[in-house]
Coordinates of N, CA and C in Angstrom, one line a residue:
M1 N -8.1 -17.6 36.6 CA -8.9 -16.5 37.5 C -10.5 -16.8 37.0
G2 N -10.4 -17.1 35.7 CA -12.1 -17.3 35.4 C -12.0 -17.4 33.9
A3 N -13.5 -17.3 33.4 CA -13.7 -17.3 32.0 C -15.2 -16.1 31.7
V4 N -14.8 -15.6 30.8 CA -15.7 -14.9 30.1 C -16.7 -15.5 28.8
N5 N -17.6 -15.9 29.0 CA -18.3 -16.4 28.2 C -19.8 -15.4 27.6
I6 N -19.5 -15.3 26.0 CA -20.6 -14.5 25.5 C -21.4 -15.4 24.8
S7 N -22.8 -15.1 25.3 CA -24.1 -15.5 24.8 C -23.9 -15.3 23.1
E8 N -24.4 -15.9 22.5 CA -24.8 -16.0 21.1 C -26.2 -14.7 20.9
E9 N -27.0 -14.8 22.2 CA -27.9 -13.5 21.8 C -27.0 -12.2 21.8
V10 N -26.3 -11.9 22.7 CA -25.4 -11.0 23.0 C -24.8 -10.7 21.8
I11 N -24.2 -11.5 21.1 CA -23.6 -11.0 19.7 C -24.5 -10.8 18.6
A12 N -25.7 -11.7 18.9 CA -26.6 -11.3 17.7 C -27.1 -9.8 18.0
I13 N -27.3 -9.3 19.2 CA -27.7 -7.8 19.7 C -26.6 -6.8 18.9
I14 N -25.4 -7.3 19.3 CA -24.3 -6.3 18.6 C -24.3 -6.4 17.1
A15 N -24.6 -7.7 16.8 CA -24.6 -7.5 15.2 C -25.6 -6.8 14.8
G16 N -26.8 -6.8 15.2 CA -28.1 -6.6 14.6 C -27.9 -4.9 14.7
I17 N -27.9 -4.1 15.6 CA -27.5 -3.0 16.1 C -26.4 -2.2 14.8
A18 N -25.3 -2.8 14.7 CA -24.5 -2.4 14.0 C -24.9 -2.5 12.6
A19 N -25.5 -3.4 12.1 CA -26.0 -3.5 10.5 C -27.0 -2.5 10.6
V20 N -28.3 -2.1 11.1 CA -28.9 -1.2 11.2 C -28.6 0.4 11.0
E21 N -27.3 0.3 11.7 CA -26.9 1.9 11.5 C -26.3 2.2 9.7
C22 N -26.2 1.3 9.3 CA -25.7 1.4 7.6 C -26.8 2.2 6.9
Y23 N -26.2 2.7 6.0 CA -27.0 3.7 4.9 C -27.4 2.7 3.7
G24 N -28.8 2.5 3.4 CA -29.4 1.9 2.6 C -30.3 0.6 3.0
L25 N -29.8 0.3 4.3 CA -30.7 -0.4 5.1 C -31.6 -0.3 5.8
V26 N -32.9 -0.7 5.6 CA -34.3 -0.7 6.0 C -34.5 -1.0 7.5
G27 N -34.1 -2.2 7.5 CA -34.0 -3.0 9.0 C -33.8 -4.5 8.8
M28 N -34.1 -4.9 9.9 CA -33.6 -6.6 10.0 C -35.0 -7.2 9.6
A29 N -34.4 -8.5 9.0 CA -36.0 -9.1 8.7 C -35.8 -10.7 9.4
S30 N -36.9 -11.2 10.1 CA -37.0 -12.3 10.3 C -36.3 -13.5 9.3
R31 N -35.6 -14.4 10.1 CA -34.8 -15.4 9.3 C -35.7 -16.5 8.7
K32 N -37.3 -16.4 9.1 CA -37.9 -17.6 8.6 C -38.8 -16.5 7.5
L33 N -38.6 -16.8 6.1 CA -39.5 -16.3 5.3 C -40.6 -17.0 5.2
K34 N -42.0 -16.5 5.3 CA -43.3 -17.5 5.1 C -43.8 -16.8 3.7
D35 N -43.9 -17.8 3.1 CA -44.6 -17.6 1.7 C -44.3 -16.0 0.9
G36 N -42.8 -16.3 0.9 CA -42.3 -15.3 0.4 C -42.3 -13.5 0.6
I37 N -42.9 -13.7 1.8 CA -43.1 -12.5 2.8 C -42.2 -12.3 3.8
Y38 N -41.4 -10.9 3.9 CA -40.9 -10.7 4.9 C -41.6 -9.6 6.1
Q39 N -41.1 -9.6 7.3 CA -41.2 -8.8 8.3 C -40.1 -8.3 8.8
I40 N -40.1 -6.8 8.8 CA -39.1 -5.9 9.3 C -39.5 -6.1 10.7
L41 N -38.1 -6.2 11.4 CA -38.3 -6.5 13.1 C -37.8 -5.1 13.5
G42 N -38.9 -5.2 14.8 CA -38.8 -3.8 15.7 C -37.5 -3.8 16.5
K43 N -36.6 -3.1 16.9 CA -35.6 -2.7 17.9 C -35.6 -4.0 19.0
E44 N -36.7 -4.1 19.3 CA -36.7 -5.5 20.5 C -36.4 -6.6 20.0
D45 N -36.8 -6.8 18.8 CA -36.5 -8.1 18.2 C -35.1 -8.2 17.1
I46 N -34.8 -7.3 17.2 CA -33.3 -7.3 16.1 C -32.5 -8.3 16.1
K47 N -32.5 -9.1 17.1 CA -31.3 -10.4 17.3 C -31.9 -11.3 16.3
K48 N -33.5 -11.3 16.1 CA -34.0 -12.8 15.5 C -33.6 -12.6 14.0
G49 N -33.0 -11.4 13.3 CA -32.4 -11.3 12.4 C -31.4 -11.8 11.7
V50 N -30.4 -12.2 12.9 CA -29.2 -12.7 13.2 C -29.0 -13.8 13.3
E51 N -28.2 -14.7 12.5 CA -27.8 -16.1 12.8 C -26.4 -16.3 13.4
V52 N -26.1 -17.2 14.8 CA -25.0 -16.6 15.2 C -24.4 -18.2 15.7
S53 N -23.1 -18.5 15.0 CA -22.6 -19.9 15.3 C -21.3 -19.3 15.8
I54 N -20.6 -19.8 17.3 CA -19.5 -19.9 17.7 C -18.8 -21.3 17.4
S55 N -17.6 -21.3 16.9 CA -16.7 -22.3 17.1 C -15.5 -21.8 17.8
G56 N -15.5 -22.0 19.2 CA -13.9 -21.5 19.7 C -14.1 -20.3 20.1
R57 N -13.1 -19.5 19.4 CA -13.0 -17.9 19.7 C -13.4 -17.2 18.3
E58 N -13.7 -18.3 17.2 CA -14.4 -17.9 16.0 C -15.9 -17.5 15.9
V59 N -16.2 -16.6 15.0 CA -17.8 -16.3 15.0 C -18.3 -16.7 13.7
T60 N -19.5 -17.1 13.2 CA -19.7 -16.9 11.5 C -21.3 -16.4 12.1
L61 N -21.5 -15.4 11.1 CA -22.8 -14.7 11.1 C -23.7 -14.9 10.0
G62 N -25.0 -14.7 10.1 CA -26.1 -14.5 9.1 C -26.9 -13.6 9.3
L63 N -26.5 -12.5 8.5 CA -27.7 -11.5 8.6 C -28.7 -11.3 7.8
Y64 N -29.9 -11.0 8.2 CA -31.2 -11.1 7.3 C -31.7 -9.7 7.1
I65 N -31.8 -8.8 6.2 CA -31.6 -7.4 5.9 C -32.6 -7.2 5.0
V66 N -33.7 -6.0 5.0 CA -34.2 -5.3 4.0 C -33.8 -4.4 3.8
V67 N -33.2 -3.9 2.3 CA -32.8 -2.6 2.0 C -33.8 -1.8 1.2
G68 N -33.5 -0.4 1.2 CA -34.4 0.4 0.4 C -34.4 0.3 -1.2
Y69 N -35.2 0.5 -2.0 CA -35.4 0.6 -3.3 C -34.5 1.6 -3.7
G70 N -34.0 1.2 -4.8 CA -33.0 2.2 -5.8 C -31.7 2.2 -4.7
V71 N -31.0 1.4 -3.9 CA -29.6 1.4 -3.5 C -29.0 0.1 -4.1
N72 N -27.5 0.3 -4.3 CA -26.8 -0.5 -4.7 C -26.4 -1.5 -3.6
I73 N -27.3 -2.8 -4.0 CA -27.3 -3.7 -3.0 C -26.2 -4.5 -2.6
A74 N -25.0 -4.7 -3.3 CA -23.6 -5.4 -3.1 C -23.0 -4.0 -2.5
E75 N -22.9 -2.7 -2.6 CA -22.3 -1.9 -1.9 C -23.3 -1.6 -0.2
V76 N -24.3 -2.1 0.0 CA -24.9 -1.5 1.2 C -24.3 -3.1 2.0
A77 N -24.2 -4.3 1.5 CA -23.8 -5.5 2.1 C -22.5 -5.4 2.4
K78 N -21.7 -4.7 1.7 CA -20.3 -4.4 1.6 C -20.0 -3.6 3.3
N79 N -21.1 -2.7 3.1 CA -20.7 -1.7 4.3 C -21.3 -2.5 5.7
V80 N -22.3 -3.1 5.5 CA -23.0 -4.2 6.5 C -22.1 -5.2 7.2
I81 N -21.3 -5.4 6.1 CA -20.1 -6.7 6.4 C -19.1 -6.0 7.2
E82 N -18.7 -5.0 6.7 CA -17.4 -4.1 7.4 C -17.9 -3.3 8.8
R83 N -18.9 -3.1 9.1 CA -19.3 -2.6 10.2 C -19.5 -3.4 11.3
V84 N -20.4 -4.7 10.9 CA -20.8 -5.7 11.9 C -19.4 -6.3 12.4
K85 N -18.5 -6.5 11.3 CA -17.4 -7.4 11.4 C -16.5 -6.4 12.8
Y86 N -16.3 -5.4 12.5 CA -15.5 -4.2 13.4 C -16.3 -4.1 14.6
N87 N -17.6 -4.2 14.7 CA -18.1 -3.9 16.1 C -18.1 -5.2 16.9
V88 N -18.2 -6.2 16.3 CA -18.4 -7.4 16.9 C -16.8 -7.6 17.8
E89 N -16.0 -7.9 16.6 CA -14.8 -7.9 16.9 C -14.4 -7.1 18.5
N90 N -14.6 -5.7 18.0 CA -13.9 -4.8 19.0 C -14.7 -4.8 20.3
Q91 N -16.3 -5.3 20.3 CA -16.9 -5.7 21.4 C -16.7 -6.8 22.3
T92 N -16.0 -7.8 21.4 CA -16.3 -9.5 22.3 C -14.8 -9.6 22.3
G93 N -14.3 -9.4 21.5 CA -12.7 -10.0 21.3 C -12.6 -11.0 20.4
L94 N -13.5 -11.4 19.8 CA -13.9 -12.7 19.5 C -13.4 -12.3 17.8
V95 N -13.2 -13.5 17.2 CA -12.9 -13.2 15.3 C -13.8 -13.7 14.7
V96 N -14.4 -12.9 13.6 CA -15.2 -12.9 13.0 C -14.5 -13.8 11.6
K97 N -15.3 -15.1 11.4 CA -14.5 -15.6 10.4 C -15.6 -15.5 9.1
K98 N -16.7 -15.3 9.2 CA -17.7 -15.0 7.8 C -19.0 -14.5 8.2
I99 N -19.3 -13.7 7.3 CA -20.7 -13.2 7.6 C -21.3 -13.4 6.3
N100 N -22.7 -13.9 6.3 CA -23.2 -14.0 5.1 C -24.3 -13.2 5.3
V101 N -24.6 -12.2 4.2 CA -25.8 -11.4 4.3 C -26.8 -11.9 3.2
N102 N -28.1 -12.2 3.7 CA -29.3 -12.7 2.8 C -30.2 -11.4 2.6
V103 N -30.5 -10.9 1.7 CA -31.4 -9.8 1.5 C -32.7 -10.5 1.3
Q104 N -33.7 -10.2 2.3 CA -34.9 -10.7 2.6 C -35.9 -10.1 1.6
G105 N -35.6 -8.7 1.2 CA -36.8 -7.8 0.5 C -35.9 -6.4 0.6
V106 N -36.8 -5.7 -0.3 CA -36.4 -4.4 -1.0 C -37.7 -3.4 -0.6
K107 N -37.8 -2.5 0.2 CA -38.8 -1.6 0.7 C -38.8 -0.4 -0.1
L108 N -39.7 0.2 -0.8 CA -39.9 1.5 -1.1 C -40.3 2.5 0.0
N109 N -39.1 3.4 -0.1 CA -39.1 4.5 0.5 C -40.1 5.4 0.3
T110 N -41.3 5.7 1.4 CA -42.2 6.6 1.1 C -42.1 7.4 2.1

């Protein structure tokens, strides 16, 4: 009857929105770190903090995040992985093979 093709951009947006809903995460960061300085991305640029690779029906994701000071980074990363995997698989029907979380910075909550 036909095929449904889901673009990498759509998957990146789904993953980015799911990630920023997690406790301890301040925001998504740009994949390109310049001179050790990160930039927190706004809602309209959230997909720029996600790297997507599709192979058949499997997806590999790279997330670039900024966490809040004082949180357990490993626990935040675990929560991000679980939420992103759940949302991407349920909304796209694809299988998430791997999620790499790259912490680009820590922000002091003021």
